[in-house]
């Protein structure tokens, strides 16, 4: 299964995927291309270190989100992939991009969706006083963090947690969860019926 990874920042989820490919856990997964809207970000250094083709796409050269997404599509045309994996990609993808990969774009979010969509999910969880949060891998549609849920992992929230301590605890589970989803996608067929996702 070939994937493209899109990321804008630190890249710890991307690193975990690369590590799991190298270890053989994701033996059927290959990262065909790495795409970033933040040329030079730490995630792109991970790609370079593993000889993964890096596509730098600078948003300041596009007049709108749709124009930018069309550039992404055209750059990715040289790298046919089964799935597009968002790993801390900080831009919202428009229909212009999504229609090229119907139900084939996935994202990881640091909360138990539909709770706390959008930015600063861990901070929102601490402020809301929830006792359980976690992470979610979901199919991407045009609504931010609202697409069908593929898998989730719950994480406890303790009374003395702050945004940082909770983020760290969730991140450990993100690294495991994303690869578990990719393993499923590489070995099984994903079915989406309404909002319900299953594998067979
Ligand atoms: C993660 O918390 C992920 O859930 C969110 O962005 C963050 C990316 O972290 N979408 P990293 O760049 O993978 O370390």
Short mmCIF file of C-alpha atoms and ligand atoms in Angstrom, two decimals:
data_model
loop_
_atom_site.label_atom_id
_atom_site.label_comp_id
_atom_site.label_asym_id
_atom_site.label_seq_id
_atom_site.Cartn_x
_atom_site.Cartn_y
_atom_site.Cartn_z
CA UNK A 1 0.00 0.00 0.00
CA UNK A 2 1.50 3.30 -1.05
CA UNK A 3 0.86 6.40 1.01
CA UNK A 4 1.69 10.08 0.80
CA UNK A 5 2.28 11.78 4.15
CA UNK A 6 1.36 15.47 4.52
CA UNK A 7 2.81 17.33 7.50
CA UNK A 8 3.65 20.87 8.58
CA UNK A 9 5.65 20.55 11.78
CA UNK A 10 7.43 18.35 14.26
CA UNK A 11 6.66 15.03 12.56
CA UNK A 12 6.60 12.63 15.51
CA UNK A 13 3.63 10.73 14.03
CA UNK A 14 5.44 10.54 10.71
CA UNK A 15 8.57 9.26 12.49
CA UNK A 16 6.52 6.56 14.23
CA UNK A 17 5.11 5.42 10.87
CA UNK A 18 8.61 5.31 9.33
CA UNK A 19 9.89 3.35 12.35
CA UNK A 20 7.05 0.85 12.07
CA UNK A 21 7.76 0.35 8.37
CA UNK A 22 11.45 -0.26 9.13
CA UNK A 23 10.65 -2.68 11.96
CA UNK A 24 8.40 -4.73 9.67
CA UNK A 25 5.17 -4.03 11.59
CA UNK A 26 3.95 -2.08 8.55
CA UNK A 27 5.55 -4.44 6.05
CA UNK A 28 2.94 -3.68 3.38
CA UNK A 29 3.18 0.09 3.69
CA UNK A 30 5.47 2.34 1.67
CA UNK A 31 5.74 6.13 1.94
CA UNK A 32 5.87 7.13 -1.73
CA UNK A 33 6.05 10.86 -1.08
CA UNK A 34 6.20 13.42 1.70
CA UNK A 35 4.44 16.73 1.16
CA UNK A 36 4.73 19.88 3.23
CA UNK A 37 3.39 23.40 3.13
CA UNK A 38 6.25 24.40 5.47
CA UNK A 39 9.48 23.81 3.57
CA UNK A 40 12.28 22.97 6.01
CA UNK A 41 10.01 21.83 8.83
CA UNK A 42 11.40 19.05 11.09
CA UNK A 43 9.06 16.49 9.47
CA UNK A 44 10.63 17.12 6.06
CA UNK A 45 14.07 16.38 7.54
CA UNK A 46 12.75 12.98 8.63
CA UNK A 47 11.69 12.31 5.04
CA UNK A 48 15.07 13.35 3.66
CA UNK A 49 16.87 11.18 6.22
CA UNK A 50 14.94 8.18 4.87
CA UNK A 51 15.28 9.01 1.15
CA UNK A 52 11.57 9.69 0.81
CA UNK A 53 10.81 12.16 -2.01
CA UNK A 54 9.97 15.58 -0.49
CA UNK A 55 7.48 17.84 -2.25
CA UNK A 56 7.75 21.38 -0.87
CA UNK A 57 4.68 23.37 -1.79
CA UNK A 58 4.79 27.01 -0.72
CA UNK A 59 1.27 28.41 -0.06
CA UNK A 60 2.39 32.03 -0.50
CA UNK A 61 2.70 31.33 -4.23
CA UNK A 62 -0.99 30.38 -4.56
CA UNK A 63 -3.78 32.92 -4.63
CA UNK A 64 -6.31 30.75 -2.76
CA UNK A 65 -6.77 27.48 -0.90
CA UNK A 66 -8.26 25.86 -3.99
CA UNK A 67 -5.42 26.98 -6.22
CA UNK A 68 -2.95 25.64 -3.65
CA UNK A 69 -4.79 22.31 -3.46
CA UNK A 70 -4.72 22.04 -7.26
CA UNK A 71 -0.94 22.49 -7.10
CA UNK A 72 -0.76 19.72 -4.47
CA UNK A 73 -2.76 17.40 -6.71
CA UNK A 74 -0.58 18.09 -9.71
CA UNK A 75 2.65 17.58 -7.72
CA UNK A 76 1.33 14.30 -6.34
CA UNK A 77 0.37 13.03 -9.79
CA UNK A 78 3.91 11.64 -10.19
CA UNK A 79 3.44 9.58 -7.03
CA UNK A 80 0.32 7.40 -7.26
CA UNK A 81 -0.83 6.48 -3.76
CA UNK A 82 -3.61 4.46 -2.15
CA UNK A 83 -3.99 6.77 0.86
CA UNK A 84 -3.07 10.30 1.84
CA UNK A 85 -2.07 10.43 5.51
CA UNK A 86 -2.25 13.75 7.34
CA UNK A 87 0.24 13.87 10.21
CA UNK A 88 0.06 17.32 11.73
CA UNK A 89 -0.82 18.98 8.42
CA UNK A 90 -2.04 22.41 9.47
CA UNK A 91 -4.11 23.41 6.42
CA UNK A 92 -7.72 22.55 5.63
CA UNK A 93 -8.04 20.51 2.44
CA UNK A 94 -10.70 21.62 -0.01
CA UNK A 95 -12.88 19.59 -2.35
CA UNK A 96 -10.36 20.32 -5.10
CA UNK A 97 -7.95 17.96 -3.32
CA UNK A 98 -10.40 15.56 -1.67
CA UNK A 99 -12.23 14.64 -4.89
CA UNK A 100 -8.99 13.12 -6.21
CA UNK A 101 -8.75 10.78 -3.20
CA UNK A 102 -12.38 9.94 -2.31
CA UNK A 103 -12.48 8.50 1.24
CA UNK A 104 -8.75 7.98 0.94
CA UNK A 105 -7.50 10.87 3.05
CA UNK A 106 -7.08 10.15 6.77
CA UNK A 107 -6.14 12.32 9.72
CA UNK A 108 -5.19 11.93 13.37
CA UNK A 109 -6.63 14.27 15.98
CA UNK A 110 -5.67 14.52 19.68
CA UNK A 111 -9.13 14.09 21.22
CA UNK A 112 -11.99 11.63 21.22
CA UNK A 113 -13.97 13.18 18.38
CA UNK A 114 -16.60 14.55 18.08
CA UNK A 115 -15.39 16.19 21.32
CA UNK A 116 -12.93 19.05 20.93
CA UNK A 117 -12.46 19.42 17.17
CA UNK A 118 -10.10 22.10 15.83
CA UNK A 119 -6.96 23.56 17.36
CA UNK A 120 -5.76 23.10 20.97
CA UNK A 121 -7.84 19.97 21.59
CA UNK A 122 -5.80 18.90 24.62
CA UNK A 123 -6.13 22.37 26.23
CA UNK A 124 -9.88 22.28 25.63
CA UNK A 125 -10.10 18.83 27.27
CA UNK A 126 -8.22 20.01 30.38
CA UNK A 127 -10.37 23.15 30.61
CA UNK A 128 -13.57 21.13 30.23
CA UNK A 129 -12.53 18.91 33.14
CA UNK A 130 -13.17 15.66 31.27
CA UNK A 131 -11.79 12.54 32.91
CA UNK A 132 -11.12 10.73 29.64
CA UNK A 133 -9.73 12.07 26.39
CA UNK A 134 -7.64 10.37 23.73
CA UNK A 135 -7.02 10.35 20.01
CA UNK A 136 -8.99 9.63 16.86
CA UNK A 137 -8.07 8.57 13.34
CA UNK A 138 -10.79 9.57 10.91
CA UNK A 139 -11.56 9.90 7.23
CA UNK A 140 -11.20 13.49 6.07
CA UNK A 141 -14.13 15.27 4.48
CA UNK A 142 -14.74 18.96 3.91
CA UNK A 143 -15.76 19.61 7.51
CA UNK A 144 -12.85 20.00 9.91
CA UNK A 145 -12.38 16.94 12.17
CA UNK A 146 -15.89 15.64 11.37
CA UNK A 147 -15.33 12.74 8.95
CA UNK A 148 -16.19 9.09 9.73
CA UNK A 149 -14.20 7.69 12.66
CA UNK A 150 -11.88 4.78 11.86
CA UNK A 151 -10.36 4.06 15.30
CA UNK A 152 -9.98 5.73 18.68
CA UNK A 153 -7.90 5.25 21.80
CA UNK A 154 -8.94 6.57 25.20
CA UNK A 155 -6.44 8.18 27.58
CA UNK A 156 -7.13 9.17 31.22
CA UNK A 157 -7.05 12.82 32.25
CA UNK A 158 -5.73 13.39 35.77
CA UNK A 159 -6.61 16.22 38.15
CA UNK A 160 -3.13 17.71 37.98
CA UNK A 161 -2.82 17.52 34.20
CA UNK A 162 -2.09 20.60 32.13
CA UNK A 163 -2.07 20.90 28.35
CA UNK A 164 1.53 19.66 28.13
CA UNK A 165 1.21 16.57 30.33
CA UNK A 166 -2.02 15.51 28.66
CA UNK A 167 -0.58 16.15 25.18
CA UNK A 168 2.39 13.93 25.97
CA UNK A 169 0.18 11.09 27.24
CA UNK A 170 -2.07 11.30 24.18
CA UNK A 171 0.88 11.51 21.76
CA UNK A 172 2.24 8.16 22.95
CA UNK A 173 -1.10 6.62 21.97
CA UNK A 174 -1.27 8.56 18.68
CA UNK A 175 1.95 6.91 17.56
CA UNK A 176 0.48 3.44 18.23
CA UNK A 177 -2.99 4.17 16.88
CA UNK A 178 -1.96 5.62 13.52
CA UNK A 179 0.16 2.59 12.68
CA UNK A 180 -2.59 0.24 13.83
CA UNK A 181 -4.96 1.93 11.39
CA UNK A 182 -2.40 1.80 8.57
CA UNK A 183 -1.83 -1.90 9.23
CA UNK A 184 -5.58 -2.50 8.93
CA UNK A 185 -5.80 -0.47 5.74
CA UNK A 186 -2.88 -2.40 4.23
CA UNK A 187 -4.32 -5.82 5.06
CA UNK A 188 -8.10 -5.37 4.80
CA UNK A 189 -10.80 -3.54 2.90
CA UNK A 190 -12.28 -0.49 4.62
CA UNK A 191 -16.04 -0.05 4.26
CA UNK A 192 -17.81 3.19 5.06
CA UNK A 193 -21.56 3.10 5.49
CA UNK A 194 -22.91 6.48 6.51
CA UNK A 195 -20.72 7.34 9.48
CA UNK A 196 -19.79 3.76 10.34
CA UNK A 197 -16.38 2.44 9.33
CA UNK A 198 -15.59 -1.28 9.33
CA UNK A 199 -12.91 -3.60 7.97
CA UNK A 200 -13.34 -6.96 6.27
C1 LIG B 1 -0.62 15.61 16.69
O1 LIG B 1 -1.05 15.88 18.00
C2 LIG B 1 -1.79 15.27 15.81
O2 LIG B 1 -2.81 14.61 16.49
C3 LIG B 1 -2.26 16.62 15.34
O3 LIG B 1 -1.09 17.36 15.15
C4 LIG B 1 -0.07 16.86 16.01
C5 LIG B 1 1.12 16.55 15.15
O4 LIG B 1 2.22 16.16 15.91
N1 LIG B 1 -3.07 16.51 14.15
P1 LIG B 1 3.50 15.58 15.19
O5 LIG B 1 3.95 16.64 14.17
O6 LIG B 1 3.12 14.30 14.52
O7 LIG B 1 4.53 15.39 16.26
#
